Coordinates of C-alpha atoms and ligand atoms in Angstrom, one line a residue:
M1 CA -19.7 18.9 -13.9
K2 CA -23.4 19.0 -12.6
D3 CA -24.8 18.9 -9.4
Q4 CA -22.7 20.1 -6.3
I5 CA -23.1 18.0 -3.6
Q6 CA -22.2 18.5 0.8
I7 CA -20.2 15.3 1.5
Y8 CA -18.5 14.7 5.0
I9 CA -16.0 13.1 5.5
V10 CA -15.2 11.3 8.9
G11 CA -11.4 10.3 9.3
S12 CA -8.6 12.5 7.1
G13 CA -6.1 9.3 6.9
Y14 CA -4.7 8.3 3.6
V15 CA -7.9 7.4 1.7
G16 CA -10.7 10.6 4.0
L17 CA -8.0 13.1 3.0
V18 CA -7.6 12.0 -0.6
A19 CA -11.2 11.8 -0.7
A20 CA -11.6 14.8 0.6
A21 CA -9.3 16.4 -1.8
C22 CA -10.6 14.5 -4.9
F23 CA -14.4 15.1 -4.5
A24 CA -13.9 18.8 -3.9
E25 CA -11.5 18.9 -7.4
I26 CA -14.8 17.1 -9.0
G27 CA -16.9 20.1 -8.0
H28 CA -18.4 19.5 -4.4
R29 CA -18.2 21.0 -1.5
V30 CA -16.4 18.6 1.2
V31 CA -16.1 18.8 5.5
C32 CA -13.2 16.7 6.3
V33 CA -13.4 15.3 10.1
D34 CA -11.1 13.6 12.5
N35 CA -10.5 13.4 16.0
D36 CA -6.5 14.3 15.9
E37 CA -6.6 18.3 17.2
A38 CA -3.4 18.0 15.4
K39 CA -3.9 16.4 12.4
V40 CA -7.0 19.1 12.2
Q41 CA -4.9 22.5 12.9
M42 CA -2.3 21.2 10.2
L43 CA -4.4 20.7 7.7
R44 CA -6.3 23.9 8.7
E45 CA -2.6 25.9 8.3
G46 CA -2.3 24.6 4.7
G47 CA -0.1 21.5 5.8
V48 CA -0.4 17.9 4.7
P49 CA 0.2 15.1 7.3
I50 CA 1.0 12.5 4.5
H51 CA 3.3 12.1 1.4
E52 CA 1.2 11.8 -1.4
E53 CA 1.5 12.8 -5.4
Y54 CA -0.7 15.8 -6.1
L55 CA -2.6 16.1 -2.6
P56 CA -0.8 19.5 -1.7
E57 CA -1.6 20.9 -5.5
L58 CA -5.3 19.7 -4.5
L59 CA -5.5 20.8 -0.9
N60 CA -4.0 24.5 -1.9
R61 CA -6.5 24.7 -5.1
H62 CA -9.6 23.7 -2.8
R63 CA -9.0 24.5 0.6
A64 CA -10.3 28.2 1.0
N65 CA -13.5 27.0 -0.9
R66 CA -14.4 23.6 -1.4
V67 CA -12.4 22.1 1.6
E68 CA -12.6 22.3 5.5
F69 CA -11.1 20.8 7.9
T70 CA -12.8 20.3 11.6
S71 CA -13.0 18.5 14.8
D72 CA -16.1 18.8 15.2
L73 CA -18.6 15.8 14.1
K74 CA -22.5 17.2 15.0
S75 CA -22.7 20.3 13.8
A76 CA -20.6 20.3 10.5
A77 CA -22.6 16.5 9.7
R78 CA -25.9 18.7 9.7
A79 CA -25.7 19.9 6.2
A80 CA -24.4 16.8 4.8
Q81 CA -25.9 14.7 2.0
A82 CA -23.6 11.9 2.1
I83 CA -21.6 11.1 5.5
F84 CA -18.3 8.8 4.4
I85 CA -16.7 6.8 7.1
A86 CA -12.9 6.8 6.5
V87 CA -11.7 5.8 9.8
G88 CA -9.5 3.1 10.5
T89 CA -10.3 -0.4 10.8
P90 CA -6.7 -2.3 11.9
Q91 CA -6.7 -5.8 13.0
S92 CA -7.5 -7.3 16.1
E93 CA -6.1 -9.9 18.5
T94 CA -8.4 -12.5 16.8
G95 CA -7.5 -11.2 13.3
S96 CA -10.9 -10.0 12.8
A97 CA -11.1 -6.2 11.6
D98 CA -11.7 -4.2 14.7
L99 CA -14.3 -2.3 14.2
S100 CA -14.6 0.2 17.5
Y101 CA -14.2 3.4 15.6
V102 CA -16.6 2.7 12.7
D103 CA -19.3 1.7 15.9
A104 CA -18.4 5.2 17.7
V105 CA -18.4 7.1 14.5
A106 CA -21.8 5.8 13.2
S107 CA -22.8 6.4 16.8
E108 CA -22.2 10.3 16.5
I109 CA -23.5 10.6 12.7
A110 CA -26.6 9.7 14.2
R111 CA -26.8 12.6 16.8
S112 CA -26.5 14.5 14.0
I113 CA -28.6 13.4 11.9
G114 CA -32.2 15.8 11.3
D115 CA -32.8 14.9 7.4
Y116 CA -32.0 12.2 5.4
K117 CA -28.7 11.3 4.7
V118 CA -26.5 8.5 3.1
I119 CA -24.0 7.0 5.3
V120 CA -21.1 5.5 3.8
E121 CA -18.9 2.8 4.6
K122 CA -16.1 4.0 2.5
S123 CA -13.5 2.1 5.4
T124 CA -12.8 -2.1 4.5
V125 CA -15.1 -3.7 6.6
P126 CA -16.1 -7.1 6.7
V127 CA -19.6 -8.1 5.1
Y128 CA -22.8 -7.4 7.5
T129 CA -20.8 -4.4 8.7
N130 CA -23.5 -2.1 6.8
E131 CA -26.2 -4.2 8.7
W132 CA -24.5 -2.9 11.8
I133 CA -23.9 0.5 11.5
R134 CA -28.1 0.7 10.1
K135 CA -28.8 -1.3 13.7
V136 CA -26.7 1.3 15.4
V137 CA -27.9 4.3 13.8
E138 CA -31.0 3.3 15.0
R139 CA -30.7 2.5 18.5
N140 CA -29.9 6.0 18.6
G141 CA -33.3 7.1 17.7
V142 CA -33.2 7.7 14.0
P143 CA -35.8 6.9 12.0
Q144 CA -35.3 4.3 9.4
D145 CA -36.6 6.2 6.3
L146 CA -33.8 9.2 7.4
F147 CA -31.0 7.5 6.3
D148 CA -29.5 4.8 3.9
V149 CA -26.1 2.8 4.9
A150 CA -24.4 2.6 1.0
S151 CA -21.0 0.8 0.7
N152 CA -17.9 2.5 -1.4
P153 CA -15.4 0.2 -1.1
E154 CA -11.8 2.5 -2.1
F155 CA -9.0 0.6 -4.1
L156 CA -6.5 3.7 -4.2
R157 CA -2.5 2.3 -3.6
E158 CA -0.7 4.8 -1.7
G159 CA 1.7 6.6 -3.6
T160 CA -0.4 7.1 -6.6
A161 CA -3.3 7.7 -4.3
V162 CA -4.8 10.7 -5.7
V163 CA -4.9 9.3 -9.5
D164 CA -6.0 6.2 -8.8
F165 CA -9.1 8.1 -7.3
L166 CA -9.5 10.3 -10.0
H167 CA -8.9 7.4 -12.6
P168 CA -10.4 4.5 -11.2
D169 CA -10.4 1.1 -12.7
R170 CA -14.1 0.6 -11.7
I171 CA -16.3 2.2 -8.6
V172 CA -17.8 -0.3 -7.1
L173 CA -21.6 1.2 -5.3
G174 CA -23.4 -1.2 -3.2
A175 CA -27.0 0.3 -2.0
Q176 CA -29.9 -1.2 -0.9
T177 CA -32.2 1.7 -2.4
E178 CA -32.8 3.7 -5.1
R179 CA -32.4 6.9 -3.3
A180 CA -29.1 5.9 -1.9
A181 CA -28.1 4.7 -5.0
A182 CA -28.8 8.1 -6.5
V183 CA -26.9 10.3 -4.4
L184 CA -23.8 7.8 -4.8
R185 CA -24.3 8.1 -8.6
A186 CA -24.2 12.1 -8.4
I187 CA -21.2 12.2 -6.4
Y188 CA -19.0 10.1 -8.9
E189 CA -21.3 11.8 -12.2
P190 CA -18.2 13.8 -13.2
L191 CA -16.4 10.6 -13.2
T192 CA -18.8 8.7 -14.8
S193 CA -19.8 10.9 -17.3
G194 CA -16.0 11.9 -18.3
A195 CA -16.5 15.4 -18.3
Y196 CA -13.7 15.8 -15.6
Y197 CA -11.1 14.5 -18.3
R198 CA -12.2 17.6 -20.2
V199 CA -11.2 20.3 -17.6
D200 CA -7.9 22.0 -18.1
H201 CA -6.8 21.4 -14.8
A202 CA -7.7 17.5 -14.4
V203 CA -5.3 15.6 -13.1
P204 CA -3.5 13.1 -15.9
G205 CA -4.2 9.8 -15.5
P206 CA -5.8 6.7 -17.8
R207 CA -8.4 7.9 -18.1
T208 CA -10.4 9.9 -20.6
S209 CA -13.4 11.1 -21.6
D210 CA -13.9 8.8 -24.3
D211 CA -12.9 5.7 -21.6
P212 CA -14.6 6.7 -18.0
P213 CA -14.7 4.5 -15.2
P214 CA -17.1 1.9 -15.1
V215 CA -19.9 1.6 -12.3
L216 CA -20.4 -1.6 -10.3
L217 CA -24.0 -1.2 -8.6
T218 CA -24.5 -4.1 -6.5
T219 CA -26.2 -5.1 -2.8
T220 CA -23.7 -3.4 0.2
K221 CA -23.1 -7.0 0.9
A222 CA -21.5 -8.0 -2.2
A223 CA -19.5 -4.3 -2.0
E224 CA -18.6 -5.1 1.1
I225 CA -17.1 -8.6 0.0
I226 CA -15.0 -7.8 -3.4
K227 CA -13.4 -5.1 -1.5
H228 CA -11.9 -8.0 1.0
A229 CA -12.0 -10.5 -2.0
S230 CA -9.8 -8.2 -4.2
N231 CA -7.4 -7.3 -1.3
A232 CA -6.9 -11.1 -0.2
F233 CA -6.3 -12.0 -3.9
L234 CA -3.9 -9.5 -4.7
A235 CA -2.2 -10.6 -1.7
T236 CA -2.5 -14.2 -3.1
K237 CA -0.8 -13.4 -6.3
I238 CA 2.5 -11.8 -4.5
S239 CA 2.7 -15.1 -2.2
F240 CA 2.4 -17.0 -5.1
I241 CA 5.1 -15.8 -7.2
N242 CA 7.4 -15.4 -4.0
V243 CA 7.5 -19.3 -4.2
V244 CA 7.8 -19.4 -7.7
A245 CA 10.9 -17.5 -7.0
N246 CA 11.6 -19.3 -4.5
I247 CA 12.2 -22.7 -6.7
C248 CA 13.5 -20.6 -9.4
E249 CA 16.8 -20.1 -7.2
E250 CA 16.6 -23.8 -6.4
V251 CA 16.8 -24.8 -10.1
G252 CA 18.6 -21.6 -11.7
A253 CA 16.0 -20.1 -13.8
D254 CA 14.6 -16.3 -13.7
V255 CA 11.8 -15.6 -11.8
Q256 CA 11.4 -12.7 -13.9
D257 CA 11.6 -14.8 -17.4
V258 CA 8.7 -17.0 -15.6
A259 CA 6.3 -14.1 -14.2
R260 CA 7.0 -12.4 -17.8
G261 CA 6.0 -15.7 -19.6
M262 CA 3.1 -16.2 -16.6
G263 CA 1.6 -11.7 -17.5
L264 CA 1.4 -12.6 -20.7
D265 CA -1.4 -15.0 -20.9
S266 CA -4.5 -12.5 -20.6
R267 CA -6.3 -14.7 -18.0
I268 CA -3.5 -14.2 -15.3
G269 CA -2.3 -10.6 -16.7
P270 CA 1.0 -9.3 -15.6
K271 CA 0.2 -6.8 -12.5
F272 CA 1.6 -8.4 -8.9
L273 CA 3.8 -11.0 -10.2
R274 CA 6.9 -9.0 -9.2
A275 CA 8.5 -11.1 -6.5
G276 CA 10.0 -9.4 -3.3
I277 CA 10.7 -9.5 0.2
G278 CA 6.4 -10.1 0.8
Y279 CA 3.6 -7.7 0.9
G280 CA 2.9 -5.5 3.6
G281 CA 1.3 -1.8 4.0
S282 CA -1.9 -1.0 6.0
C283 CA -4.2 -3.1 3.8
F284 CA -3.4 -6.7 2.9
P285 CA -2.4 -8.4 6.1
K286 CA -5.2 -7.0 7.9
D287 CA -7.5 -7.5 4.8
V288 CA -6.2 -10.7 4.3
A289 CA -6.2 -11.9 8.0
A290 CA -10.0 -10.3 8.3
F291 CA -11.1 -12.0 5.4
R292 CA -9.8 -15.4 6.9
H293 CA -11.6 -15.0 9.7
V294 CA -15.3 -13.7 7.8
A295 CA -14.7 -16.8 6.0
E296 CA -14.3 -18.5 9.6
Q297 CA -17.3 -16.8 10.8
M298 CA -19.6 -18.2 8.1
N299 CA -18.0 -21.8 8.2
V300 CA -16.0 -21.7 5.2
D301 CA -12.9 -23.5 4.8
F302 CA -10.4 -20.8 3.3
G303 CA -6.9 -22.3 4.3
L304 CA -5.3 -20.8 1.3
L305 CA -5.1 -17.4 3.2
E306 CA -3.8 -19.6 6.0
E307 CA -1.1 -20.5 3.3
V308 CA -0.7 -17.0 2.0
E309 CA -0.1 -15.3 5.2
K310 CA 2.5 -18.0 6.1
I311 CA 4.5 -17.9 2.5
N312 CA 4.5 -14.1 3.7
A313 CA 5.8 -14.5 7.2
E314 CA 8.9 -16.8 5.4
Q315 CA 9.9 -15.1 2.1
K316 CA 10.8 -12.1 5.2
R317 CA 12.8 -14.7 6.8
R318 CA 13.9 -15.8 3.7
F319 CA 15.4 -12.6 2.8
F320 CA 17.1 -11.9 6.1
Q321 CA 19.2 -15.6 5.6
K322 CA 20.0 -14.1 2.3
V323 CA 21.7 -11.2 3.9
R324 CA 23.1 -13.2 6.7
S325 CA 24.8 -15.7 3.8
A326 CA 26.2 -12.5 2.0
L327 CA 27.7 -11.4 5.8
W328 CA 28.3 -14.6 7.8
T329 CA 27.5 -12.5 10.9
F330 CA 25.9 -9.6 11.6
R331 CA 27.4 -8.1 15.1
G332 CA 29.3 -4.6 13.9
K333 CA 28.2 -5.0 10.3
K334 CA 27.7 -1.2 9.0
I335 CA 24.6 -2.4 6.9
A336 CA 23.1 0.4 4.5
A337 CA 19.2 0.1 4.2
L338 CA 17.3 1.8 1.6
G339 CA 14.0 2.0 2.0
L340 CA 11.7 2.1 5.2
A341 CA 8.1 2.4 3.9
F342 CA 6.1 -0.8 2.8
K343 CA 6.8 0.1 -0.7
G344 CA 8.3 3.2 -2.9
G345 CA 6.1 6.3 -3.2
T346 CA 4.7 7.0 0.3
D347 CA 5.5 7.3 3.8
D348 CA 3.5 4.6 5.2
I349 CA 5.4 2.2 7.2
R350 CA 2.3 0.1 8.7
E351 CA 3.2 -3.4 8.4
S352 CA 6.4 -2.3 6.1
P353 CA 8.3 -5.6 5.9
A354 CA 11.5 -3.3 5.6
L355 CA 11.1 -2.4 9.4
E356 CA 11.1 -6.0 10.0
I357 CA 13.6 -6.5 8.2
V358 CA 16.0 -3.1 9.7
E359 CA 14.5 -4.7 13.3
M360 CA 16.1 -8.3 12.6
M361 CA 19.4 -6.3 11.5
L362 CA 19.3 -4.7 14.4
R363 CA 19.0 -7.4 17.0
E364 CA 21.6 -9.3 15.6
G365 CA 24.0 -6.5 16.0
A366 CA 24.6 -5.2 12.8
L367 CA 24.7 -1.6 12.3
V368 CA 22.1 0.4 10.0
R369 CA 21.9 3.0 7.8
A370 CA 18.9 3.7 7.0
Y371 CA 17.7 6.1 3.9
D372 CA 14.2 6.4 3.0
P373 CA 12.9 9.3 0.4
A374 CA 9.9 9.9 2.5
A375 CA 9.4 7.7 5.6
A376 CA 12.7 8.7 7.9
A377 CA 10.4 10.7 10.2
R378 CA 7.6 8.2 11.0
A379 CA 10.5 5.1 11.1
S380 CA 12.1 6.8 13.4
E381 CA 9.1 7.2 15.6
M382 CA 9.6 3.1 15.7
I383 CA 13.0 2.9 16.0
P384 CA 14.6 6.0 17.3
A385 CA 18.1 7.0 16.5
G386 CA 20.8 5.8 18.3
P387 CA 24.3 4.4 18.2
Q388 CA 22.9 1.4 16.5
M389 CA 20.6 3.1 14.1
R390 CA 21.2 6.0 12.1
Y391 CA 19.0 7.6 9.4
M392 CA 20.4 9.8 6.7
D393 CA 19.6 12.1 4.0
D394 CA 20.9 10.3 1.2
P395 CA 21.4 6.7 0.0
Y396 CA 25.5 7.5 -0.8
E397 CA 25.5 8.7 3.0
A398 CA 24.0 6.0 4.0
A399 CA 26.1 3.4 2.2
R400 CA 29.1 5.0 3.1
D401 CA 32.1 2.4 4.6
A402 CA 28.9 0.0 4.2
D403 CA 29.2 -4.0 4.1
A404 CA 26.0 -4.1 2.5
V405 CA 23.8 -2.4 0.9
V406 CA 20.1 -3.8 1.3
I407 CA 17.5 -2.4 -0.8
L408 CA 14.0 -3.2 1.1
N409 CA 11.7 -1.2 -1.3
D410 CA 11.6 0.1 -5.1
W411 CA 11.8 4.0 -4.9
Q412 CA 12.4 4.9 -8.4
E413 CA 15.1 6.6 -6.9
F414 CA 16.9 3.4 -5.4
A415 CA 16.5 1.7 -9.0
E416 CA 18.1 4.6 -10.6
L417 CA 21.6 5.0 -8.3
D418 CA 24.8 6.0 -9.0
L419 CA 26.3 2.4 -8.9
P420 CA 30.2 3.4 -9.5
R421 CA 29.9 6.1 -7.0
L422 CA 28.0 3.7 -4.9
K423 CA 31.0 1.3 -4.8
K424 CA 33.8 3.9 -3.9
T425 CA 31.8 4.4 -1.2
M426 CA 31.6 1.1 0.4
H427 CA 33.9 -0.9 2.3
F428 CA 32.8 -4.2 0.1
P429 CA 30.6 -3.8 -2.5
I430 CA 27.7 -6.4 -1.9
I431 CA 23.9 -5.5 -3.0
V432 CA 21.4 -7.5 -1.7
D433 CA 18.2 -6.4 -3.2
G434 CA 14.6 -7.2 -2.2
R435 CA 13.5 -5.6 -5.2
N436 CA 15.0 -6.7 -7.4
L437 CA 15.4 -3.2 -9.3
Y438 CA 18.4 -4.0 -11.1
A439 CA 19.0 -6.3 -14.3
P440 CA 22.1 -8.5 -12.4
Q441 CA 24.6 -8.2 -15.5
V442 CA 24.8 -4.3 -14.7
P443 CA 26.1 -4.4 -11.1
L444 CA 27.9 -7.4 -11.8
E445 CA 30.1 -6.1 -14.5
L446 CA 30.9 -3.0 -12.3
G447 CA 32.4 -5.6 -9.8
F448 CA 29.7 -5.7 -6.9
T449 CA 28.0 -9.2 -5.4
Y450 CA 24.9 -8.6 -6.6
I451 CA 22.5 -11.1 -4.9
S452 CA 18.1 -10.7 -5.3
I453 CA 14.9 -12.5 -5.3
G454 CA 14.8 -15.4 -7.5
R455 CA 17.3 -14.9 -9.9
P456 CA 19.9 -17.8 -8.5
A457 CA 23.4 -18.1 -9.3
A458 CA 23.8 -18.1 -12.6
H459 CA 23.7 -14.3 -11.9
G460 CA 27.0 -14.5 -9.5
L461 CA 26.0 -16.0 -6.7
T462 CA 24.9 -18.9 -4.9
V463 CA 22.5 -17.6 -2.3
S464 CA 22.2 -19.9 1.0
V465 CA 19.1 -20.4 1.9
E466 CA 18.4 -22.0 5.6
R467 CA 15.2 -23.8 5.0
A468 CA 12.9 -23.3 8.3
G469 CA 14.1 -26.0 11.2
S470 CA 17.7 -26.7 9.2
D471 CA 20.5 -24.7 10.6
L472 CA 22.7 -25.5 7.2
R473 CA 25.2 -22.4 6.3
R474 CA 26.6 -22.5 3.6
P475 CA 28.7 -19.4 2.3
A476 CA 27.4 -17.2 0.1
M477 CA 30.3 -16.0 -2.4
Q478 CA 30.9 -19.5 -4.6
A479 CA 30.5 -18.3 -8.5
R480 CA 31.0 -14.7 -8.8
A481 CA 32.6 -15.6 -12.1
F482 CA 30.0 -16.7 -14.6
V483 CA 27.6 -14.0 -16.0
P484 CA 24.8 -15.3 -17.9
P485 CA 24.6 -14.3 -21.5
R486 CA 21.8 -11.4 -21.6
I487 CA 18.4 -13.1 -22.4
A488 CA 16.8 -11.4 -25.3
P489 CA 14.0 -9.7 -24.3
L490 CA 10.6 -10.9 -25.7
V491 CA 8.7 -8.6 -28.2
G492 CA 6.4 -5.9 -26.4
C493 CA 7.4 -6.8 -22.6
E494 CA 9.3 -4.7 -20.3
T495 CA 12.9 -5.5 -20.3
Q496 CA 14.8 -5.7 -17.3
T497 CA 16.3 -2.6 -16.8
G498 CA 15.4 -1.7 -12.9
T499 CA 13.7 1.0 -14.1
L500 CA 9.6 0.6 -12.6
A501 CA 6.0 0.5 -13.5
R502 CA 4.1 1.9 -10.6
S503 CA 4.6 0.6 -7.3
E504 CA 1.9 -1.7 -6.3
G505 CA 0.5 -2.8 -3.3
A506 CA -2.4 -1.1 -1.6
Ligands
NAD601 P1 -5.4 6.1 8.8 O1 -5.3 5.8 9.7 O2 -4.8 6.9 7.8 O3 -6.5 7.2 8.9 C1 -7.8 7.4 9.9 C2 -8.0 8.6 9.9 O4 -9.4 8.2 11.1 C3 -7.2 9.3 11.2 O5 -6.6 10.2 10.4 C4 -8.2 9.0 12.6 O6 -7.5 10.5 13.0 C5 -8.9 9.3 12.3 N1 -10.4 8.6 13.0 C6 -10.2 7.5 13.6 N2 -11.1 7.7 14.6 C7 -11.8 9.2 14.8 C8 -13.3 9.3 14.8 N3 -14.1 8.4 15.7 N4 -13.7 10.3 14.5 C9 -13.1 11.3 13.5 N5 -12.0 10.9 12.7 C10 -11.3 10.0 13.5 O7 -6.9 5.2 8.0 P2 -6.3 5.0 6.2 O8 -5.4 4.3 5.8 O9 -6.9 6.1 5.7 O10 -7.6 3.9 6.2 C11 -8.5 4.4 6.3 C12 -9.6 3.2 5.8 O11 -9.6 2.5 4.7 C13 -9.3 1.3 6.4 O12 -10.6 0.6 6.6 C14 -8.4 0.8 5.5 O13 -8.5 -0.3 5.1 C15 -9.1 1.4 4.4 N6 -8.6 1.6 2.7 C16 -7.1 2.3 3.2 C17 -5.7 2.2 1.9 C18 -4.7 2.4 2.1 O14 -4.1 2.5 1.0 N7 -4.1 3.3 3.4 C19 -6.5 1.8 0.6 C20 -7.9 1.5 0.7 C21 -9.2 1.1 1.3

């Protein structure tokens, strides 16, 4: 691989740390800075603060030579050719992105610039942020010819972040000068030339030396909008299929058949058409809100995004009502909650629909026994363990004497439960599955009451879901006896086995 670039990354979170490890993996020298001293100390001592496949291996491989960690922004930045900003851009009270961390970092960077640097927005930011960063740096006395501000949005998904980074669908580079574009191109050259995929220790993934990722070189504004528009579109797809699922429930159709039929259309595609309990995580909710806010600021009516948010909130409420309709009341009921992170494969609990539903059940007096393969420690900081809430070490312990098992995210482990063993340990064999991890026949044939999303009464249960503003509550267990004939899988399609593709979501 060709030129080694000196890269400096501000922010060692899900994006910054993964970017640091991956840039080192493709041959560059990286200094990773964070103002969280405890995190920096942990990273220096060999710890890894987040759960991501391949991340510990890459950090171990490169820690001694190509990756360093510091909390001293100024001195380390002096040697850098490119400075990536990867700090958080949370949602503010108005819905807009809170750019105060980006602002603070831009001022600090300005104080360390002695020769030409490319400052790269890696964080997800609204359009025009690059111009604000430019102004801040200039106001701090840096001449225009000593820096450029570029945009290189990140599309990794938590849980598969390293593979996504090294095997991206596309690399978007927004630059206003050829000088800045050249630095960015050189950074990604090991991927775009395909050279990295020929290396013996390369992290495996979909890209190969014959099929390297394409680069889209564009303006900084377009690059900023690409990121917001992509996340808003994916969230829209999720809300869309969730409404379709609700129609399926009402009419007795199976949303997975509908999604499969839609997804086979190459104009639509099969991804992000899995009905569930709504999107969450640190990106979609805030990015939809921020993009809606951008539209408002530009006097553009983007009411569609308000609907997307409304549907998402309603989907969580609707799922909660499903659990209620299976149990009648919550007070004193023992519920095994499988899943706390916002999706499987990660320990990230930010804006997790799973946690929101756990909180709703606790508020109504349920006794929750929760299990998640990676997120329990973080969740316990938000919902401390106590008489009502306990964190368990395995799903069967969580399900002991439970009145119901509620599946709240899509860890592969939850799709592969030993159902006979689960049933033996439970008080009542009821599963309410928010991620459609099982073909309904499987738990039904084992004697479970099985409630899922968009797969209606024909699959064993009449599900009663209150409509907003109505207090109609029908008992749930009516039509247990009828098990539908198996639907022959379409050629070339994933069947309803409960086995999962890679977890979706940012
Ligand atoms: P994060 O909260 O995990 O990490 C941010 C890090 O920045 C933290 O470690 C924090 O201590 C550090 N930080 C904050 N202010 C700092 C400062 N002044 N100096 C040094 N360090 C500072 O956030 P994240 O999930 O990595 O997201 C970062 C950005 O990337 C956000 O804009 C997000 O929208 C975007 N993004 C996230 C993902 C994802 O899946 N998490 C995917 C694509 C894009």
